[in-house]
Amino acid sequence: MKFVCSEKDEILAHEARKLWRKAILSKIPTDEIESITIMNGTTIKSIDYGLEEIKTIKDLNLNDFPKGKISRVWVTLSEDGLGNPIKVPVIIAKGVGEGPVVGITAALHGNELNGIPLIHRLFTEIKPNELFGTLVAVPVSNTPGYNLSQRGFSDGTDLNRVMPGRADGSSPQVWAYNLMNNIVKNFEYLLDLHTASRGRVNSLYVRANLLDPKTRKMALLQNPQIILHNTSPDGSLRGSAMNIGIPSITVEIGDPSTFQKRFVKNALLGVTNILSYLKMIPEKCMASESEHTVCSRSYWIFAKSGGVLVVLPEVNTWVRKGEKIAYVKDIFGSLIDTYYSPDDGIVIGKHVDPVCQTGTRVLHLGIVDGKLPGRSDDGHL
């Protein structure tokens, strides 16, 4: 029963919803509550309290979910010091027809958040009764890091360097192992959504092995500003998925610790293109509004000394060999270092935090030369 007759009814309904939520959180079955008395003795016998009970499971078995519907579950990947489950949220849209299983993971680095609204919007727009195959998303793959607003796991470990993990390993290794084996193993394609790290900004770009026909096609369909040929680094989620036969790409969506509507919108268009190409949805692929740049390799330029850093070019802009790209001053304002581009290239990402230690990453430069090396890894962190 929904109350829409008057402002007073809305107030009563709001208070009743809060009491129903408390009942759920305290594990009191709502169907055993015959009525709720609120305010000045008013009794409400039933109400749409707007909160579904979401089950907690240990292993994602897609056969357990109904066709033509969107399902939501928590999947336990570990336990805390009190023995309570540490979980990740998983959303499943199971279509009415046969088709591939596409998985989307976000926030494997806990402060890289742009993938979250992308997933929310995707599942708001998806129509399971018109879907062929299954779409699975993990909006936050590193809930301990997310809760701490930090990149790494609860102990600071980079989860994207310990994949596929170990069942008998350290806490982050166990988490990685269970993420791979309890969730990712179900996928036939993987899109791993990231952003820049703290203190840096990124273009919208894709990291993919362009020598692999399937991942090359996925990268092109994503329609980013930049596509970077990058064979999967050891320990990454993308690399571990590729190693078990799951074509995978990494989509870098802008900047950390924020939601950027423009980047999210454009990245979502790319995801929709991939689903369309796989014949999972009826919509047609949309052409990119601008041409993307394909880089055969890339590298970072590092600071040689500490001080106050200023990086000059913007992301997704071209620089010429010998062009001034950054400078460092000491804390008293004297110039101590100037940096020039070693090559012609495009700015994939850059540092924006002025506080610069020796070895700080200054600028991520993409190189276009048409040659795709068999192994390409810029040591991206």
Coordinates of C-alpha atoms in Angstrom, one line a residue:
M1 CA 0.0 0.0 0.0
K2 CA 1.4 3.4 -1.0
F3 CA 0.3 6.6 0.7
V4 CA -0.1 9.5 -1.8
C5 CA -3.2 11.2 -0.6
S6 CA -1.8 14.0 1.6
E7 CA 1.3 15.5 3.1
K8 CA 0.4 14.0 6.4
D9 CA 0.1 10.5 4.9
E10 CA 3.6 11.0 3.3
I11 CA 5.1 11.8 6.7
L12 CA 3.4 8.8 8.3
A13 CA 4.7 6.6 5.5
H14 CA 8.2 7.9 5.8
E15 CA 8.3 7.1 9.5
A16 CA 6.9 3.7 8.9
R17 CA 9.5 2.9 6.2
K18 CA 12.2 3.7 8.7
L19 CA 10.8 1.3 11.2
W20 CA 10.5 -1.5 8.6
R21 CA 14.1 -0.9 7.7
K22 CA 15.1 -1.3 11.3
A23 CA 13.2 -4.5 11.5
I24 CA 15.1 -5.9 8.5
L25 CA 18.5 -4.8 9.8
S26 CA 17.7 -6.4 13.1
K27 CA 16.8 -9.6 11.2
I28 CA 13.1 -9.6 12.3
P29 CA 11.1 -11.1 9.4
T30 CA 8.8 -8.4 8.2
D31 CA 6.0 -10.8 7.4
E32 CA 5.8 -11.6 11.2
I33 CA 5.1 -7.9 12.0
E34 CA 1.4 -7.4 11.8
S35 CA 1.4 -3.7 12.2
I36 CA 3.5 -0.7 13.2
T37 CA 2.3 2.1 15.5
I38 CA 3.9 5.5 14.8
M39 CA 3.6 9.2 15.9
N40 CA 0.3 9.8 17.8
G41 CA -1.0 6.2 17.8
T42 CA -1.7 5.9 14.1
T43 CA -1.4 2.2 13.1
I44 CA -0.3 1.1 9.6
K45 CA -0.9 -2.5 8.7
S46 CA 1.1 -2.7 5.5
I47 CA 3.4 -0.5 3.5
D48 CA 5.8 -0.5 0.5
Y49 CA 9.0 0.0 2.5
G50 CA 11.2 0.2 -0.5
L51 CA 14.0 -2.1 0.6
E52 CA 14.6 -5.6 -0.8
E53 CA 16.4 -8.2 1.2
I54 CA 19.6 -9.1 -0.6
K55 CA 21.0 -12.5 -0.1
T56 CA 24.6 -13.3 0.8
I57 CA 26.2 -16.2 -1.1
K58 CA 29.8 -17.6 -1.3
D59 CA 29.9 -18.7 -4.9
L60 CA 28.2 -17.1 -7.9
N61 CA 26.4 -19.8 -9.8
L62 CA 24.6 -18.1 -12.7
N63 CA 22.2 -21.1 -13.0
D64 CA 20.6 -20.0 -9.7
F65 CA 19.2 -16.8 -11.2
P66 CA 15.9 -16.3 -13.1
K67 CA 15.8 -15.4 -16.7
G68 CA 14.4 -12.1 -17.8
K69 CA 15.2 -10.4 -14.5
I70 CA 17.8 -8.4 -12.7
S71 CA 19.1 -10.0 -9.5
R72 CA 21.3 -8.6 -6.7
V73 CA 23.4 -10.5 -4.3
W74 CA 26.3 -10.1 -1.9
V75 CA 29.2 -12.5 -2.5
T76 CA 31.4 -13.2 0.5
L77 CA 35.2 -13.2 -0.3
S78 CA 36.7 -13.1 3.2
E79 CA 36.0 -12.6 6.9
D80 CA 37.0 -9.9 9.3
G81 CA 38.5 -10.3 12.8
L82 CA 35.1 -11.0 14.3
G83 CA 34.3 -13.7 11.8
N84 CA 31.8 -11.5 9.9
P85 CA 31.7 -11.8 6.2
I86 CA 33.4 -9.2 4.0
K87 CA 31.4 -9.0 0.8
V88 CA 31.2 -7.5 -2.6
P89 CA 28.0 -6.4 -4.3
V90 CA 27.1 -8.2 -7.5
I91 CA 24.3 -7.4 -10.0
I92 CA 23.1 -10.0 -12.6
A93 CA 20.9 -9.3 -15.6
K94 CA 20.0 -12.7 -17.1
G95 CA 18.4 -12.5 -20.5
V96 CA 15.6 -14.5 -21.9
G97 CA 17.7 -15.9 -24.8
E98 CA 21.1 -17.6 -25.1
G99 CA 24.2 -15.5 -25.4
P100 CA 27.6 -14.8 -23.8
V101 CA 28.4 -13.8 -20.2
V102 CA 29.9 -10.4 -20.0
G103 CA 31.4 -9.3 -16.7
I104 CA 32.2 -5.8 -15.6
T105 CA 34.3 -5.1 -12.6
A106 CA 34.8 -1.7 -11.0
A107 CA 36.7 -0.2 -8.0
L108 CA 39.3 -2.9 -7.8
H109 CA 41.3 0.1 -6.6
G110 CA 39.0 1.4 -3.9
N111 CA 39.3 5.1 -4.8
E112 CA 38.7 4.6 -8.5
L113 CA 35.0 5.3 -8.6
N114 CA 33.8 6.3 -12.1
G115 CA 32.9 2.7 -12.9
I116 CA 30.2 2.7 -10.2
P117 CA 27.8 5.2 -11.8
L118 CA 28.4 3.6 -15.2
I119 CA 27.2 0.2 -13.8
H120 CA 24.3 1.8 -12.1
R121 CA 23.2 3.5 -15.3
L122 CA 23.7 0.4 -17.4
F123 CA 21.5 -1.7 -15.2
T124 CA 18.9 1.0 -15.1
E125 CA 18.7 1.1 -18.9
I126 CA 19.1 -2.7 -19.6
K127 CA 16.0 -4.6 -20.4
P128 CA 16.4 -8.2 -19.3
N129 CA 13.4 -9.3 -21.4
E130 CA 15.2 -8.1 -24.5
L131 CA 18.7 -9.4 -23.4
F132 CA 20.4 -12.4 -24.9
G133 CA 23.0 -13.8 -22.6
T134 CA 24.0 -12.6 -19.1
L135 CA 25.5 -9.3 -17.8
V136 CA 27.3 -9.5 -14.5
A137 CA 28.7 -6.5 -12.7
V138 CA 30.7 -5.9 -9.5
P139 CA 30.3 -2.2 -8.7
V140 CA 33.0 -2.4 -6.0
S141 CA 35.5 -5.2 -6.3
N142 CA 37.6 -4.0 -3.3
T143 CA 35.1 -3.1 -0.6
P144 CA 37.8 -2.9 2.2
G145 CA 39.7 -0.3 0.2
Y146 CA 36.5 1.5 -0.9
N147 CA 35.4 1.9 2.8
L148 CA 38.8 3.4 3.6
S149 CA 38.7 5.7 0.5
Q150 CA 42.0 4.2 -0.6
R151 CA 43.5 2.5 -3.6
G152 CA 44.8 -0.6 -2.0
F153 CA 43.3 -3.4 0.1
S154 CA 42.8 -2.9 3.9
D155 CA 46.6 -3.5 4.4
G156 CA 47.5 -1.3 1.4
T157 CA 48.3 -4.1 -1.0
D158 CA 47.5 -3.4 -4.7
L159 CA 45.0 -6.1 -5.6
N160 CA 45.8 -5.6 -9.3
R161 CA 49.3 -7.0 -8.6
V162 CA 48.4 -10.2 -6.7
M163 CA 46.0 -11.9 -9.1
P164 CA 45.0 -14.7 -9.4
G165 CA 45.7 -14.9 -5.7
R166 CA 46.2 -17.9 -3.5
A167 CA 43.6 -19.9 -1.4
D168 CA 46.2 -20.3 1.4
G169 CA 47.9 -16.9 1.0
S170 CA 47.8 -13.5 2.7
S171 CA 44.6 -11.6 3.2
P172 CA 44.8 -9.8 -0.2
Q173 CA 45.9 -13.0 -2.0
V174 CA 42.9 -14.9 -0.6
W175 CA 40.6 -12.0 -1.6
A176 CA 42.0 -12.1 -5.1
Y177 CA 41.7 -15.8 -5.3
N178 CA 38.0 -15.8 -4.3
L179 CA 37.2 -12.9 -6.6
M180 CA 38.7 -14.9 -9.5
N181 CA 37.2 -18.3 -8.6
N182 CA 33.9 -17.3 -7.1
I183 CA 32.9 -14.6 -9.6
V184 CA 35.2 -13.9 -12.6
K185 CA 35.4 -17.6 -13.6
N186 CA 31.8 -17.2 -14.8
F187 CA 32.7 -14.6 -17.4
E188 CA 33.3 -15.1 -21.1
Y189 CA 34.3 -11.4 -21.6
L190 CA 35.7 -9.0 -19.0
L191 CA 35.7 -5.2 -18.8
D192 CA 37.8 -4.0 -15.9
L193 CA 37.0 -0.3 -15.1
H194 CA 39.6 1.9 -13.5
T195 CA 40.6 5.6 -13.2
A196 CA 43.9 7.4 -12.6
S197 CA 45.6 7.0 -9.3
R198 CA 45.5 9.6 -6.5
G199 CA 47.2 12.9 -7.5
R200 CA 46.9 12.1 -11.2
V201 CA 44.4 12.6 -14.1
N202 CA 43.7 10.4 -17.1
S203 CA 42.2 10.7 -20.5
L204 CA 39.5 8.2 -21.3
Y205 CA 41.6 5.3 -22.6
V206 CA 41.7 1.6 -23.0
R207 CA 44.5 -0.8 -22.3
A208 CA 44.3 -4.0 -24.4
N209 CA 46.5 -6.5 -26.1
L210 CA 45.9 -5.4 -29.7
L211 CA 47.6 -8.5 -31.1
D212 CA 44.6 -10.5 -29.8
P213 CA 41.7 -10.1 -32.3
K214 CA 39.0 -10.3 -29.7
T215 CA 40.4 -7.8 -27.3
R216 CA 41.4 -5.5 -30.2
K217 CA 37.8 -5.5 -31.3
M218 CA 36.6 -4.8 -27.8
A219 CA 39.0 -1.9 -27.5
L220 CA 37.9 -0.3 -30.8
L221 CA 34.2 -0.7 -29.9
Q222 CA 34.8 1.0 -26.6
N223 CA 35.5 4.2 -28.6
P224 CA 37.8 5.9 -26.1
Q225 CA 40.0 8.9 -26.7
I226 CA 43.1 6.7 -26.7
I227 CA 43.8 3.0 -27.2
L228 CA 47.0 1.7 -25.8
H229 CA 48.5 -1.6 -26.8
N230 CA 49.5 -3.2 -23.5
T231 CA 50.0 -6.8 -22.9
S232 CA 48.6 -7.7 -19.5
P233 CA 51.1 -7.1 -16.6
D234 CA 51.7 -10.0 -14.3
G235 CA 49.4 -10.0 -11.3
S236 CA 46.6 -8.0 -12.9
L237 CA 43.0 -9.0 -13.1
R238 CA 43.0 -8.5 -16.8
G239 CA 46.1 -10.7 -17.3
S240 CA 44.7 -13.4 -15.0
A241 CA 41.4 -13.5 -16.9
M242 CA 43.2 -13.6 -20.2
N243 CA 45.3 -16.5 -18.9
I244 CA 42.1 -18.6 -18.4
G245 CA 40.7 -17.7 -21.8
I246 CA 38.6 -14.7 -21.0
P247 CA 39.1 -11.8 -23.5
S248 CA 39.6 -8.8 -21.3
I249 CA 40.3 -5.1 -21.5
T250 CA 40.9 -2.3 -19.0
V251 CA 39.0 0.9 -19.4
E252 CA 40.6 3.9 -17.7
I253 CA 37.8 6.4 -17.0
G254 CA 39.2 9.7 -16.0
D255 CA 40.2 10.7 -12.5
P256 CA 40.0 9.1 -9.0
S257 CA 37.7 9.8 -6.0
T258 CA 35.0 11.6 -8.1
F259 CA 32.2 11.0 -10.5
Q260 CA 32.7 12.6 -14.0
K261 CA 29.5 12.5 -16.0
R262 CA 31.1 13.1 -19.4
F263 CA 33.6 10.3 -19.0
V264 CA 31.0 8.0 -17.6
K265 CA 28.6 8.7 -20.4
N266 CA 31.2 8.1 -23.1
A267 CA 32.5 4.9 -21.4
L268 CA 28.9 3.6 -21.1
L269 CA 28.4 4.2 -24.8
G270 CA 31.4 1.9 -25.4
V271 CA 30.1 -0.8 -23.1
T272 CA 26.8 -0.7 -25.0
N273 CA 28.7 -1.0 -28.3
I274 CA 30.3 -4.2 -27.1
L275 CA 27.0 -5.7 -25.9
S276 CA 25.5 -4.7 -29.3
Y277 CA 28.4 -6.3 -31.2
L278 CA 27.9 -9.5 -29.2
K279 CA 24.2 -9.5 -30.2
M280 CA 23.2 -9.3 -26.5
I281 CA 21.0 -6.2 -27.0
P282 CA 18.9 -4.9 -29.9
E283 CA 20.5 -1.4 -30.0
K284 CA 23.0 -0.8 -32.9
C285 CA 26.6 0.2 -32.3
M286 CA 27.1 4.0 -32.1
A287 CA 30.0 5.6 -34.0
S288 CA 32.5 7.6 -32.0
E289 CA 32.0 11.4 -32.1
S290 CA 35.8 11.8 -32.5
E291 CA 38.7 9.8 -33.8
H292 CA 40.7 7.8 -31.2
T293 CA 44.4 7.6 -31.2
V294 CA 46.0 4.1 -31.2
C295 CA 49.4 3.9 -29.3
S296 CA 51.7 1.0 -29.9
R297 CA 53.5 1.7 -26.6
S298 CA 53.8 4.2 -23.8
Y299 CA 56.1 5.1 -20.9
W300 CA 56.2 7.4 -17.9
I301 CA 58.5 10.3 -17.3
F302 CA 59.7 10.4 -13.7
A303 CA 60.9 13.3 -11.6
K304 CA 64.6 13.4 -10.9
S305 CA 64.3 15.6 -7.8
G306 CA 61.8 16.7 -5.3
G307 CA 60.0 20.0 -5.0
V308 CA 57.0 21.8 -6.4
L309 CA 55.8 20.2 -9.7
V310 CA 53.9 21.9 -12.5
V311 CA 53.0 19.8 -15.6
L312 CA 52.1 21.9 -18.6
P313 CA 50.2 20.0 -21.3
E314 CA 46.6 18.7 -20.8
V315 CA 45.6 15.1 -21.2
N316 CA 44.7 13.9 -24.7
T317 CA 46.9 16.6 -26.3
W318 CA 49.9 16.1 -28.5
V319 CA 53.4 17.1 -27.6
R320 CA 56.5 17.4 -29.9
K321 CA 59.9 16.0 -29.2
G322 CA 61.9 18.6 -27.2
E323 CA 58.7 20.5 -26.1
K324 CA 58.7 21.7 -22.5
I325 CA 56.3 19.6 -20.5
A326 CA 57.0 20.2 -16.8
Y327 CA 59.2 22.0 -14.3
V328 CA 60.1 21.7 -10.6
K329 CA 60.9 24.5 -8.2
D330 CA 62.3 24.2 -4.8
I331 CA 60.1 25.3 -1.8
F332 CA 61.7 28.8 -2.0
G333 CA 60.6 29.3 -5.6
S334 CA 63.9 28.7 -7.4
L335 CA 63.8 26.6 -10.6
I336 CA 65.7 23.3 -10.2
D337 CA 64.5 21.1 -13.1
T338 CA 62.8 21.4 -16.5
Y339 CA 61.5 18.5 -18.4
Y340 CA 61.2 18.1 -22.2
S341 CA 59.3 15.5 -24.1
P342 CA 61.7 12.8 -25.3
D343 CA 59.5 11.9 -28.3
D344 CA 56.5 13.0 -30.3
G345 CA 53.5 11.6 -28.5
I346 CA 50.1 12.1 -26.9
V347 CA 49.5 12.8 -23.2
I348 CA 47.6 9.8 -21.8
G349 CA 47.8 11.0 -18.2
K350 CA 49.7 13.3 -15.9
H351 CA 50.5 14.2 -12.3
V352 CA 48.5 17.1 -10.9
D353 CA 49.6 17.1 -7.2
P354 CA 52.2 19.8 -6.9
V355 CA 54.0 18.0 -4.1
C356 CA 56.7 16.1 -5.9
Q357 CA 59.2 13.6 -4.4
T358 CA 62.1 12.1 -6.3
G359 CA 60.7 9.5 -8.6
T360 CA 57.2 10.9 -8.9
R361 CA 55.4 10.1 -12.1
V362 CA 55.3 13.3 -14.1
L363 CA 53.6 12.4 -17.4
H364 CA 52.4 9.3 -19.2
L365 CA 53.4 9.6 -22.9
G366 CA 51.8 7.5 -25.6
I367 CA 53.8 6.7 -28.8
V368 CA 52.3 6.1 -32.2
D369 CA 54.6 4.3 -34.5
G370 CA 52.5 1.5 -36.0
K371 CA 54.6 -1.3 -34.6
L372 CA 53.0 -3.5 -32.0
P373 CA 55.5 -5.3 -29.8
G374 CA 54.8 -8.8 -28.6
R375 CA 55.2 -7.6 -25.0
S376 CA 54.3 -4.1 -23.9
D377 CA 54.1 -3.0 -20.3
D378 CA 54.8 0.5 -19.1
G379 CA 54.9 -0.6 -15.5
H380 CA 51.6 1.2 -14.9
L381 CA 50.5 1.5 -11.3

